[in-house]
Tab-separated table of C-alpha atoms in Angstrom:
chain	number	residue	atom	x	y	z
A	1233	UNK	CA	38.416	-4.594	3.719
A	1234	UNK	CA	40.249	-1.628	2.141
A	1235	UNK	CA	39.041	1.824	3.104
A	1236	UNK	CA	38.306	2.889	-0.470
A	1237	UNK	CA	34.673	3.957	-0.730
A	1238	UNK	CA	32.753	1.137	-2.413
A	1239	UNK	CA	29.235	2.197	-1.557
A	1240	UNK	CA	26.762	5.057	-1.748
A	1241	UNK	CA	24.258	5.767	1.018
A	1242	UNK	CA	20.748	6.971	0.178
A	1243	UNK	CA	18.402	8.557	2.697
A	1244	UNK	CA	14.759	8.241	1.663
A	1245	UNK	CA	12.716	10.563	3.872
A	1246	UNK	CA	9.202	9.482	2.925
A	1247	UNK	CA	5.676	10.326	3.998
A	1248	UNK	CA	5.257	7.426	6.420
A	1249	UNK	CA	8.829	6.416	7.175
A	1250	UNK	CA	12.501	7.270	6.800
A	1251	UNK	CA	14.862	4.745	5.253
A	1252	UNK	CA	18.597	4.567	4.756
A	1253	UNK	CA	19.902	2.152	2.131
A	1254	UNK	CA	23.498	1.223	1.287
A	1255	UNK	CA	23.974	0.515	-2.456
A	1256	UNK	CA	26.981	-1.018	-4.193
A	1257	UNK	CA	28.363	-0.090	-7.627
A	1258	UNK	CA	25.972	-2.462	-9.403
A	1259	UNK	CA	23.032	-0.547	-7.896
A	1260	UNK	CA	22.001	-3.435	-5.656
A	1261	UNK	CA	20.951	-3.103	-2.029
A	1262	UNK	CA	23.614	-4.140	0.505
A	1263	UNK	CA	21.484	-3.391	3.564
A	1264	UNK	CA	19.056	-0.878	5.028
A	1265	UNK	CA	17.347	0.577	8.080
A	1266	UNK	CA	13.799	1.940	8.328
A	1267	UNK	CA	11.606	3.665	10.936
A	1268	UNK	CA	8.040	4.901	10.695
A	1269	UNK	CA	7.143	8.303	12.128
A	1270	UNK	CA	3.898	9.477	13.634
A	1271	UNK	CA	1.072	10.732	11.402
A	1272	UNK	CA	-0.591	13.627	13.208
A	1273	UNK	CA	-4.213	14.515	12.327
A	1274	UNK	CA	-5.222	17.514	14.499
A	1275	UNK	CA	-8.452	18.145	12.519
A	1276	UNK	CA	-10.234	16.697	9.479
A	1277	UNK	CA	-8.106	17.433	6.410
A	1278	UNK	CA	-5.022	18.398	8.468
A	1279	UNK	CA	-1.914	16.202	8.283
A	1280	UNK	CA	1.307	16.964	10.163
A	1281	UNK	CA	4.675	15.393	10.987
A	1282	UNK	CA	7.078	16.167	13.814
A	1283	UNK	CA	10.200	17.370	11.966
A	1284	UNK	CA	12.404	16.701	15.004
A	1285	UNK	CA	11.185	13.100	15.120
A	1286	UNK	CA	12.061	12.799	11.417
A	1287	UNK	CA	15.596	14.084	12.066
A	1288	UNK	CA	16.043	11.724	15.057
A	1289	UNK	CA	14.826	8.798	12.924
A	1290	UNK	CA	17.154	9.797	10.080
A	1291	UNK	CA	20.204	9.564	12.341
A	1292	UNK	CA	19.050	6.212	13.692
A	1293	UNK	CA	18.290	4.565	10.334
A	1294	UNK	CA	21.657	5.687	8.925
A	1295	UNK	CA	23.367	4.047	11.894
A	1296	UNK	CA	21.315	0.869	11.478
A	1297	UNK	CA	21.967	0.649	7.714
A	1298	UNK	CA	25.735	1.121	8.116
A	1299	UNK	CA	25.871	-1.388	10.978
A	1300	UNK	CA	23.843	-4.019	9.117
A	1301	UNK	CA	25.975	-3.522	5.996
A	1302	UNK	CA	29.092	-3.856	8.172
A	1303	UNK	CA	30.599	-0.643	6.806
A	1304	UNK	CA	31.647	2.720	8.234
A	1305	UNK	CA	31.555	6.240	6.845
A	1306	UNK	CA	35.011	5.591	5.314
A	1307	UNK	CA	33.443	3.085	2.922
A	1308	UNK	CA	30.794	5.563	1.726
A	1309	UNK	CA	31.652	7.601	-1.388
A	1310	UNK	CA	28.640	9.917	-1.168
A	1311	UNK	CA	25.223	10.434	0.389
A	1312	UNK	CA	22.062	11.106	-1.615
A	1313	UNK	CA	18.801	12.446	-0.180
A	1314	UNK	CA	15.322	11.856	-1.541
A	1315	UNK	CA	12.196	13.063	0.193
A	1316	UNK	CA	8.461	13.497	0.396
A	1317	UNK	CA	7.905	16.641	-1.651
A	1318	UNK	CA	5.788	19.693	-0.723
A	1319	UNK	CA	5.875	18.883	2.998
A	1320	UNK	CA	6.873	22.211	4.522
A	1321	UNK	CA	9.213	22.689	7.483
A	1322	UNK	CA	9.834	26.157	8.931
A	1323	UNK	CA	12.560	26.381	11.555
A	1324	UNK	CA	14.495	28.912	13.612
A	1325	UNK	CA	18.038	29.362	12.315
A	1326	UNK	CA	19.425	30.203	15.770
A	1327	UNK	CA	17.816	27.449	17.870
A	1328	UNK	CA	17.477	24.864	15.103
A	1329	UNK	CA	13.931	24.110	16.292
A	1330	UNK	CA	10.899	23.981	13.991
A	1331	UNK	CA	8.389	26.733	14.823
A	1332	UNK	CA	5.500	24.361	14.024
A	1333	UNK	CA	4.994	20.746	12.920
A	1334	UNK	CA	5.791	20.016	9.279
A	1335	UNK	CA	2.629	20.515	7.205
A	1336	UNK	CA	2.338	17.458	4.962
A	1337	UNK	CA	1.607	17.504	1.219
A	1338	UNK	CA	-1.763	15.798	1.817
A	1339	UNK	CA	-2.941	18.600	4.142
A	1340	UNK	CA	-5.904	20.701	2.913
A	1341	UNK	CA	-5.917	23.586	5.442
A	1342	UNK	CA	-4.546	26.101	2.906
A	1343	UNK	CA	-7.673	26.032	0.728
A	1344	UNK	CA	-8.755	29.535	1.812
A	1345	UNK	CA	-5.282	30.931	1.042
A	1346	UNK	CA	-5.421	29.300	-2.406
A	1347	UNK	CA	-8.884	30.784	-2.985
A	1348	UNK	CA	-7.689	34.272	-1.970
A	1349	UNK	CA	-4.752	34.080	-4.366
A	1350	UNK	CA	-6.987	32.780	-7.168
A	1351	UNK	CA	-9.345	35.737	-6.585
A	1352	UNK	CA	-6.506	38.157	-7.413
A	1353	UNK	CA	-7.072	37.183	-11.040
A	1354	UNK	CA	-6.447	34.159	-13.215
A	1355	UNK	CA	-8.231	31.689	-10.958
A	1356	UNK	CA	-6.449	28.475	-10.063
A	1357	UNK	CA	-4.113	28.927	-13.068
A	1358	UNK	CA	-2.835	32.296	-11.792
A	1359	UNK	CA	0.810	31.132	-11.570
A	1360	UNK	CA	0.686	28.074	-13.835
A	1361	UNK	CA	2.519	29.541	-16.832
A	1362	UNK	CA	5.464	30.448	-14.596
A	1363	UNK	CA	5.630	27.564	-12.109
A	1364	UNK	CA	3.831	24.721	-13.931
A	1365	UNK	CA	1.399	24.150	-11.062
A	1366	UNK	CA	-2.230	25.081	-10.337
A	1367	UNK	CA	-3.169	26.820	-7.094
A	1368	UNK	CA	-3.872	23.856	-4.810
A	1369	UNK	CA	-3.422	22.868	-1.178
A	1370	UNK	CA	-0.813	20.311	-2.325
A	1371	UNK	CA	2.149	22.672	-2.747
A	1372	UNK	CA	4.558	24.173	-0.198
A	1373	UNK	CA	4.145	27.928	-0.757
A	1374	UNK	CA	0.730	28.420	0.878
A	1375	UNK	CA	1.780	26.130	3.760
A	1376	UNK	CA	4.628	28.549	4.609
A	1377	UNK	CA	2.137	31.421	4.511
A	1378	UNK	CA	-0.209	29.519	6.870
A	1379	UNK	CA	2.598	28.998	9.411
A	1380	UNK	CA	3.604	32.689	9.275
A	1381	UNK	CA	-0.035	33.755	9.703
A	1382	UNK	CA	-0.899	31.343	12.517
A	1383	UNK	CA	2.188	30.793	14.682
A	1384	UNK	CA	2.716	33.565	17.206
A	1385	UNK	CA	5.774	35.668	16.442
A	1386	UNK	CA	6.658	33.685	13.303
A	1387	UNK	CA	6.058	36.487	10.804
A	1388	UNK	CA	8.178	38.958	12.811
A	1389	UNK	CA	11.007	36.433	13.049
A	1390	UNK	CA	10.743	35.700	9.323
A	1391	UNK	CA	10.906	39.420	8.473
A	1392	UNK	CA	14.111	39.627	10.529
A	1393	UNK	CA	15.632	36.742	8.552
A	1394	UNK	CA	15.622	34.366	11.513
A	1395	UNK	CA	13.483	31.617	9.974
A	1396	UNK	CA	14.333	29.076	7.284
A	1397	UNK	CA	11.966	27.077	5.089
A	1398	UNK	CA	12.555	23.799	3.338
A	1399	UNK	CA	10.876	20.642	2.178
A	1400	UNK	CA	12.222	17.730	4.223
A	1401	UNK	CA	15.298	17.445	1.946
A	1402	UNK	CA	16.512	20.870	3.116
A	1403	UNK	CA	15.696	20.100	6.754
A	1404	UNK	CA	17.676	16.827	6.700
A	1405	UNK	CA	20.600	18.341	4.754
A	1406	UNK	CA	20.810	21.393	7.057
A	1407	UNK	CA	20.972	19.155	10.114
A	1408	UNK	CA	23.389	16.665	8.548
A	1409	UNK	CA	25.829	19.435	7.599
A	1410	UNK	CA	25.884	20.996	11.081
A	1411	UNK	CA	22.512	22.608	11.772
A	1412	UNK	CA	23.011	25.766	13.844
A	1413	UNK	CA	26.777	25.243	13.424
A	1414	UNK	CA	27.103	26.074	9.746
A	1415	UNK	CA	24.350	23.886	8.299
A	1416	UNK	CA	23.951	24.229	4.519
A	1417	UNK	CA	20.555	25.678	3.504
A	1418	UNK	CA	19.932	24.503	-0.038
A	1419	UNK	CA	17.386	22.543	-2.051
A	1420	UNK	CA	17.482	21.076	-5.535
A	1421	UNK	CA	15.535	22.096	-8.631
A	1422	UNK	CA	13.058	19.210	-8.327
A	1423	UNK	CA	11.997	20.144	-4.807
A	1424	UNK	CA	11.984	23.860	-5.619
A	1425	UNK	CA	9.663	23.138	-8.545
A	1426	UNK	CA	7.026	21.892	-6.040
A	1427	UNK	CA	6.788	25.049	-3.932
A	1428	UNK	CA	4.803	27.163	-6.441
A	1429	UNK	CA	7.596	29.722	-5.982
A	1430	UNK	CA	10.167	28.749	-8.661
A	1431	UNK	CA	10.293	29.954	-12.270
A	1432	UNK	CA	10.409	26.766	-14.333
A	1433	UNK	CA	12.382	28.316	-17.181
A	1434	UNK	CA	15.158	30.054	-15.197
A	1435	UNK	CA	15.130	27.764	-12.096
A	1436	UNK	CA	15.129	30.820	-9.827
A	1437	UNK	CA	12.751	31.966	-7.075
A	1438	UNK	CA	9.948	34.243	-8.265
A	1439	UNK	CA	9.984	37.302	-5.986
A	1440	UNK	CA	6.607	38.523	-7.190
A	1441	UNK	CA	4.801	35.288	-6.291
A	1442	UNK	CA	6.634	35.070	-2.952
A	1443	UNK	CA	5.507	38.657	-2.289
A	1444	UNK	CA	1.872	37.838	-3.075
A	1445	UNK	CA	2.044	34.865	-0.704
A	1446	UNK	CA	3.687	37.021	1.992
A	1447	UNK	CA	6.853	34.914	2.139
A	1448	UNK	CA	10.161	36.739	2.830
A	1449	UNK	CA	12.843	35.710	0.309
A	1450	UNK	CA	15.338	35.274	3.176
A	1451	UNK	CA	13.487	32.104	4.255
A	1452	UNK	CA	14.063	30.278	0.989
A	1453	UNK	CA	16.955	27.839	0.440
A	1454	UNK	CA	19.449	28.292	-2.367
A	1455	UNK	CA	18.405	26.332	-5.480
A	1456	UNK	CA	21.054	23.928	-6.798
A	1457	UNK	CA	21.204	21.052	-9.299
A	1458	UNK	CA	20.183	17.503	-8.333
A	1459	UNK	CA	23.730	16.187	-8.549
A	1460	UNK	CA	26.588	18.224	-7.036
A	1461	UNK	CA	28.394	18.442	-3.695
A	1462	UNK	CA	26.240	20.619	-1.378
A	1463	UNK	CA	28.265	20.044	1.770
A	1464	UNK	CA	29.823	17.378	3.993
A	1465	UNK	CA	28.566	15.328	6.929
A	1466	UNK	CA	29.140	17.076	10.283
A	1467	UNK	CA	32.003	15.822	12.426
A	1468	UNK	CA	29.763	14.471	15.201
A	1469	UNK	CA	27.420	12.700	12.805
A	1470	UNK	CA	27.142	9.202	11.339
A	1471	UNK	CA	28.834	10.152	8.038
A	1472	UNK	CA	31.514	12.699	9.042
A	1473	UNK	CA	33.137	14.519	6.105
A	1474	UNK	CA	31.335	12.348	3.512
A	1475	UNK	CA	30.091	14.477	0.591
A	1476	UNK	CA	26.317	14.924	0.440
A	1477	UNK	CA	25.931	15.271	-3.284
A	1478	UNK	CA	22.510	14.274	-4.556
A	1479	UNK	CA	18.981	15.553	-3.885
A	1480	UNK	CA	15.868	14.555	-5.803
A	1481	UNK	CA	12.233	14.768	-4.743
A	1482	UNK	CA	10.963	11.205	-4.312
A	1483	UNK	CA	9.061	10.932	-7.599
A	1484	UNK	CA	11.865	12.448	-9.620
A	1485	UNK	CA	14.313	10.115	-7.855
A	1486	UNK	CA	12.230	7.109	-8.896
A	1487	UNK	CA	12.168	8.400	-12.487
A	1488	UNK	CA	15.968	8.615	-12.368
A	1489	UNK	CA	16.346	5.201	-10.728
A	1490	UNK	CA	14.069	3.690	-13.392
A	1491	UNK	CA	16.418	5.052	-16.095
A	1492	UNK	CA	13.618	7.084	-17.717
A	1493	UNK	CA	16.098	9.292	-19.584
A	1494	UNK	CA	14.555	9.132	-23.068
A	1495	UNK	CA	11.793	11.533	-24.069
A	1496	UNK	CA	8.478	9.657	-23.775
A	1497	UNK	CA	9.584	7.145	-21.131
A	1498	UNK	CA	7.369	6.991	-18.051
A	1499	UNK	CA	7.219	5.425	-14.608
A	1500	UNK	CA	4.534	5.076	-11.944
A	1501	UNK	CA	5.399	4.862	-8.245
A	1502	UNK	CA	2.872	3.116	-5.989
A	1503	UNK	CA	3.431	4.573	-2.536
A	1504	UNK	CA	1.313	6.584	-0.099
A	1505	UNK	CA	-0.037	8.164	-3.270
A	1506	UNK	CA	0.719	7.381	-6.915
A	1507	UNK	CA	2.853	9.512	-9.175
A	1508	UNK	CA	3.245	9.020	-12.912
A	1509	UNK	CA	6.099	10.951	-14.537
A	1510	UNK	CA	6.679	11.244	-18.278
A	1511	UNK	CA	10.041	12.559	-19.480
A	1512	UNK	CA	9.564	15.487	-21.914
A	1513	UNK	CA	13.293	16.212	-22.337
A	1514	UNK	CA	14.609	19.776	-22.298
A	1515	UNK	CA	11.190	21.007	-23.402
A	1516	UNK	CA	8.694	22.509	-20.966
A	1517	UNK	CA	5.322	21.037	-21.908
A	1518	UNK	CA	2.395	22.974	-20.409
A	1519	UNK	CA	-0.535	20.698	-19.544
A	1520	UNK	CA	-4.009	21.224	-20.960
A	1521	UNK	CA	-5.346	18.170	-19.131
A	1522	UNK	CA	-4.778	18.653	-15.419
A	1523	UNK	CA	-1.171	17.468	-15.162
A	1524	UNK	CA	1.763	19.295	-13.570
A	1525	UNK	CA	4.830	20.523	-15.405
A	1526	UNK	CA	7.821	19.789	-13.223
A	1527	UNK	CA	11.608	19.443	-13.281
A	1528	UNK	CA	12.604	15.778	-13.666
A	1529	UNK	CA	16.286	16.291	-12.818
A	1530	UNK	CA	19.338	18.433	-13.487
A	1531	UNK	CA	22.773	16.829	-13.445
A	1532	UNK	CA	25.427	19.371	-12.443
A	1533	UNK	CA	25.969	21.949	-15.192
A	1534	UNK	CA	23.846	20.111	-17.782
A	1535	UNK	CA	20.528	21.513	-18.985
A	1536	UNK	CA	17.488	20.647	-16.869
A	1537	UNK	CA	15.222	17.825	-18.009
A	1538	UNK	CA	11.475	18.344	-17.556
A	1539	UNK	CA	8.516	16.027	-17.029
A	1540	UNK	CA	4.755	15.934	-17.022
A	1541	UNK	CA	3.426	14.533	-13.756
A	1542	UNK	CA	0.126	13.047	-12.768
A	1543	UNK	CA	-0.176	13.155	-8.971
A	1544	UNK	CA	-2.703	10.931	-7.190
A	1545	UNK	CA	-3.130	11.683	-3.485
A	1546	UNK	CA	-4.412	8.407	-2.047
A	1547	UNK	CA	-3.430	4.878	-3.121
A	1548	UNK	CA	-1.275	2.953	-0.629
A	1549	UNK	CA	-2.644	5.129	2.163
A	1550	UNK	CA	-6.139	3.784	1.318
A	1551	UNK	CA	-4.886	0.278	2.170
A	1552	UNK	CA	-3.495	1.709	5.448
A	1553	UNK	CA	-6.883	3.314	6.134
A	1554	UNK	CA	-8.639	-0.029	5.559
A	1555	UNK	CA	-6.197	-1.575	8.064
A	1556	UNK	CA	-5.997	1.149	10.734
A	1557	UNK	CA	-9.380	2.917	10.605
A	1558	UNK	CA	-11.707	0.058	9.642
A	1559	UNK	CA	-9.743	-2.986	10.834
A	1560	UNK	CA	-10.786	-5.019	7.767
A	1561	UNK	CA	-7.234	-6.359	7.456
A	1562	UNK	CA	-4.446	-6.771	10.026
A	1563	UNK	CA	-1.533	-6.096	7.681
A	1564	UNK	CA	-1.290	-4.418	4.274
A	1565	UNK	CA	-0.241	-7.576	2.333
A	1566	UNK	CA	-3.450	-9.323	3.497
A	1567	UNK	CA	-5.511	-7.192	1.140
A	1568	UNK	CA	-4.478	-9.201	-1.912
A	1569	UNK	CA	-5.715	-12.462	-0.392
A	1570	UNK	CA	-9.014	-10.902	0.669
A	1571	UNK	CA	-9.570	-9.215	-2.701
A	1572	UNK	CA	-8.683	-12.388	-4.602
A	1573	UNK	CA	-11.395	-14.352	-2.764
A	1574	UNK	CA	-14.043	-12.755	-5.039
A	1575	UNK	CA	-14.033	-12.702	-8.868
A	1576	UNK	CA	-14.850	-8.979	-9.202
A	1577	UNK	CA	-15.790	-5.844	-7.231
A	1578	UNK	CA	-19.467	-6.808	-6.941
A	1579	UNK	CA	-20.401	-3.419	-8.428
A	1580	UNK	CA	-18.629	-1.381	-5.735
A	1581	UNK	CA	-16.313	1.544	-6.591
A	1582	UNK	CA	-14.222	3.408	-4.019
A	1583	UNK	CA	-13.041	6.926	-4.862
A	1584	UNK	CA	-10.540	7.898	-2.108
A	1585	UNK	CA	-10.767	11.697	-2.307
A	1586	UNK	CA	-9.576	12.038	1.303
A	1587	UNK	CA	-7.418	15.069	0.421
A	1588	UNK	CA	-9.681	16.225	-2.388
A	1589	UNK	CA	-8.914	14.985	-5.898
A	1590	UNK	CA	-5.487	15.614	-7.408
A	1591	UNK	CA	-4.729	15.012	-11.126
A	1592	UNK	CA	-6.451	15.402	-13.472
A	1593	UNK	CA	-9.297	17.118	-11.565
A	1594	UNK	CA	-7.737	19.358	-8.869
A	1595	UNK	CA	-10.928	19.480	-6.807
A	1596	UNK	CA	-9.925	20.299	-3.218
A	1597	UNK	CA	-13.565	20.263	-2.116
A	1598	UNK	CA	-14.090	16.617	-3.101
A	1599	UNK	CA	-14.254	13.908	-0.423
A	1600	UNK	CA	-14.114	10.121	-0.525
A	1601	UNK	CA	-17.063	8.019	-1.690
A	1602	UNK	CA	-17.881	4.307	-1.774
A	1603	UNK	CA	-20.639	3.810	-4.343
A	1604	UNK	CA	-22.585	1.049	-6.076
A	1605	UNK	CA	-23.331	-0.745	-2.803
A	1606	UNK	CA	-25.956	-3.491	-2.562
A	1607	UNK	CA	-26.621	-6.165	0.056
A	1608	UNK	CA	-24.465	-8.455	-2.103
A	1609	UNK	CA	-21.264	-6.481	-1.414
A	1610	UNK	CA	-19.002	-7.854	1.339
A	1611	UNK	CA	-15.605	-6.886	2.750
A	1612	UNK	CA	-13.763	-8.792	0.007
A	1613	UNK	CA	-15.504	-6.685	-2.649
A	1614	UNK	CA	-14.522	-3.545	-0.755
A	1615	UNK	CA	-10.906	-4.746	-0.574
A	1616	UNK	CA	-11.003	-5.313	-4.306
A	1617	UNK	CA	-12.514	-1.872	-4.924
A	1618	UNK	CA	-9.680	-0.369	-2.848
A	1619	UNK	CA	-7.026	-1.969	-5.080
A	1620	UNK	CA	-8.909	-1.176	-8.275
A	1621	UNK	CA	-9.118	2.503	-7.265
A	1622	UNK	CA	-5.333	2.740	-7.635
A	1623	UNK	CA	-5.436	1.295	-11.162
A	1624	UNK	CA	-8.385	3.437	-12.293
A	1625	UNK	CA	-6.810	6.639	-10.971
A	1626	UNK	CA	-3.615	5.738	-12.833
A	1627	UNK	CA	-5.611	5.216	-16.052
A	1628	UNK	CA	-7.097	8.723	-15.742
A	1629	UNK	CA	-3.631	10.223	-15.410
A	1630	UNK	CA	-2.193	8.193	-18.308
A	1631	UNK	CA	-5.101	9.285	-20.547
A	1632	UNK	CA	-4.264	12.910	-19.691
A	1633	UNK	CA	-0.569	12.296	-20.486
A	1634	UNK	CA	-1.360	10.751	-23.837
A	1635	UNK	CA	-3.496	13.800	-24.657
A	1636	UNK	CA	-0.885	16.351	-23.501
A	1637	UNK	CA	2.159	14.729	-25.077
A	1638	UNK	CA	0.480	13.501	-28.243
A	1639	UNK	CA	2.331	10.207	-27.750
A	1640	UNK	CA	0.510	7.085	-26.594
A	1641	UNK	CA	2.254	5.271	-23.739
A	1642	UNK	CA	3.443	1.845	-24.900
A	1643	UNK	CA	4.525	0.407	-21.537
A	1644	UNK	CA	4.575	1.462	-17.894
A	1645	UNK	CA	7.570	0.956	-15.586
A	1646	UNK	CA	6.374	0.557	-12.000
A	1647	UNK	CA	7.949	0.721	-8.543
A	1648	UNK	CA	7.050	1.312	-4.906
A	1649	UNK	CA	5.517	-0.746	-2.136
A	1650	UNK	CA	2.360	-1.902	-3.903
A	1651	UNK	CA	4.094	-3.456	-6.927
A	1652	UNK	CA	4.521	-6.727	-5.042
A	1653	UNK	CA	0.736	-7.118	-5.395
A	1654	UNK	CA	0.274	-9.360	-8.444
A	1655	UNK	CA	-3.462	-8.887	-8.622
A	1656	UNK	CA	-3.163	-5.099	-8.669
A	1657	UNK	CA	-0.411	-5.146	-11.309
A	1658	UNK	CA	-2.444	-7.466	-13.568
A	1659	UNK	CA	-5.517	-5.268	-13.168
A	1660	UNK	CA	-3.349	-2.219	-13.927
A	1661	UNK	CA	-2.173	-3.779	-17.204
A	1662	UNK	CA	-5.779	-4.690	-18.036
A	1663	UNK	CA	-7.138	-1.205	-17.361
A	1664	UNK	CA	-4.339	0.537	-19.281
A	1665	UNK	CA	-4.125	-2.057	-22.087
A	1666	UNK	CA	-0.302	-1.827	-22.029
A	1667	UNK	CA	2.364	-4.035	-20.412
A	1668	UNK	CA	3.355	-3.163	-16.826
A	1669	UNK	CA	7.030	-3.774	-15.986
A	1670	UNK	CA	8.677	-4.089	-12.579
A	1671	UNK	CA	12.477	-3.748	-12.203
A	1672	UNK	CA	14.680	-6.049	-10.112
A	1673	UNK	CA	15.366	-3.262	-7.607
A	1674	UNK	CA	11.918	-1.994	-6.641
A	1675	UNK	CA	13.443	0.632	-4.278
A	1676	UNK	CA	14.007	2.946	-7.223
A	1677	UNK	CA	13.410	6.120	-5.201
A	1678	UNK	CA	16.404	5.561	-2.929
A	1679	UNK	CA	18.362	4.187	-5.871
A	1680	UNK	CA	17.772	7.353	-7.913
A	1681	UNK	CA	19.107	9.512	-5.077
A	1682	UNK	CA	22.126	7.222	-4.747
A	1683	UNK	CA	22.864	7.535	-8.481
A	1684	UNK	CA	22.578	11.347	-8.399
A	1685	UNK	CA	24.998	11.498	-5.452
A	1686	UNK	CA	27.417	8.968	-6.929
A	1687	UNK	CA	27.515	10.644	-10.346
A	1688	UNK	CA	28.460	13.959	-8.668
A	1689	UNK	CA	31.619	12.446	-7.128
A	1690	UNK	CA	32.576	10.178	-10.044
A	1691	UNK	CA	31.493	6.918	-8.367
A	1692	UNK	CA	29.321	6.367	-11.463
A	1693	UNK	CA	30.111	7.873	-14.862
A	1694	UNK	CA	26.622	9.118	-15.648
A	1695	UNK	CA	23.220	8.097	-16.960
A	1696	UNK	CA	24.634	5.197	-19.001
A	1697	UNK	CA	25.666	3.394	-15.803
A	1698	UNK	CA	22.075	3.685	-14.563
A	1699	UNK	CA	20.750	2.259	-17.835
A	1700	UNK	CA	23.269	-0.599	-17.707
A	1701	UNK	CA	22.326	-1.462	-14.109
A	1702	UNK	CA	18.546	-1.445	-14.729
A	1703	UNK	CA	17.046	-4.917	-15.170
A	1704	UNK	CA	13.508	-6.219	-15.621
A	1705	UNK	CA	12.108	-8.486	-12.927
A	1706	UNK	CA	8.530	-9.153	-14.032
A	1707	UNK	CA	6.063	-8.072	-16.709
A	1708	UNK	CA	2.251	-8.206	-16.765
A	1709	UNK	CA	0.475	-8.292	-20.137
A	1710	UNK	CA	-3.105	-7.008	-20.527
A	1711	UNK	CA	-5.723	-9.762	-20.841
A	1712	UNK	CA	-9.098	-8.015	-20.333
A	1713	UNK	CA	-11.540	-7.708	-23.223
A	1714	UNK	CA	-11.957	-4.163	-24.544
A	1715	UNK	CA	-15.722	-3.964	-23.875
A	1716	UNK	CA	-15.288	-5.006	-20.236
A	1717	UNK	CA	-12.396	-2.573	-19.754
A	1718	UNK	CA	-14.467	0.353	-21.040
A	1719	UNK	CA	-17.570	-0.670	-19.046
A	1720	UNK	CA	-15.628	-0.704	-15.773
A	1721	UNK	CA	-13.849	2.550	-16.579
A	1722	UNK	CA	-17.164	4.236	-17.426
A	1723	UNK	CA	-18.588	3.223	-14.024
A	1724	UNK	CA	-15.417	4.460	-12.301
A	1725	UNK	CA	-15.760	7.886	-13.987
A	1726	UNK	CA	-19.387	8.018	-12.841
A	1727	UNK	CA	-18.276	7.223	-9.282
A	1728	UNK	CA	-15.709	10.056	-9.368
A	1729	UNK	CA	-18.414	12.642	-10.135
A	1730	UNK	CA	-20.187	11.640	-6.897
A	1731	UNK	CA	-17.291	13.054	-4.836
A	1732	UNK	CA	-17.449	16.610	-6.209
A	1733	UNK	CA	-18.608	19.691	-4.266
A	1734	UNK	CA	-18.780	17.937	-0.914
A	1735	UNK	CA	-17.140	20.594	1.285
A	1736	UNK	CA	-19.322	23.694	1.554
A	1737	UNK	CA	-18.060	27.147	2.613
A	1738	UNK	CA	-19.323	26.641	6.162
A	1739	UNK	CA	-17.325	23.426	6.647
A	1740	UNK	CA	-14.012	23.890	8.455
């Protein structure tokens, strides 16, 4: 085999696992490696990851993917990184060690900080016109503040410029490019747009907001585009001297991998949570209906492209909860069989507000509820209610998008782990009353990062190559009668209201 680079490597640092995937020029998977990392729950509402474990796993999965693909670093044209967004890592620049576990996007401990900031004036929309986001526990900024306030000596170190912050993209990139020996400390516009610290119009850090949150500017990574050479793999690493040239937050990466480049195109990723993104082009569309305004991508020197996003905290992780906490199923795929053994949900509705409610409600004080129970309901009905919750939550977000954009969605491109579930996809089409379309490569998150990296080094020409490579695998057409659709949706909305105002001030 000649040593000309014929492949691009993507690292997908997700919420539950880290994957490395080798893609060829046609955008098809050659091979991959994957490792789960520990989910740490120190208290109710707290979710943490061990950032060092994530870095160890990253090195291992890259090695596994290259070995399985029977290639070496010489065959790799570029490396792209995609990552769980808003998960905050704060580390010491001199030792390279995190000062605390990574605080995960699902974590709700920063509610009091959010409340304090809201009380300064403007309520939860205090920063929204500048950063596109409401004050919520979801975003990185308040997590940094929590670490500085609660880890001994952290604030003093930060004031001296000794600490660095990043979402997991920055943490992985810094380590891959040398760590304490000249590691590159940058992030891309999509990740920066999830911190609550970046001006959406100028794509620069907002010093005033950082000041209000008590975050020294020296901690923040440099903001770059989603597709350019940031640095090169360290000499002792798995991809020495290979350009690392693409970074996209996971949902933006999936949007890119799904070729959603036209204004009005949308995709929904079914992962730990669900994330619907609608391309709004070079226009910043502020949301009146509980959505986020975010950066979709920025290719090199080109103008940034924006999106409206509907973020849903708990979808795939509800199936995990059914498996791990309740033991109703032994493996995630079993849920489809169990749910299909009954014709409907038996009147049961499950609202999984485990981390509060995200879009379109933004109610951090909400908690999960299973309602409509009678003696008739069995575990199959509950399994069905679990799957239906994902589809109903998606419908709420799509309704908000239609209202904000003034354009009704005509089809939904889907990707992520749950799209192999036929029953869920059919129910999704029924609830939305539009076709649901799955692409041939369902790993669109990693694929999007690969494309961004490959475009930066000329491996692919640009967006047209992505469009040409995209291919439909399966389509589900809606088949539910309108009256039944609206009846079920009405009951779902009623169930959602039962989750509000659960956490009182005296609850930790």
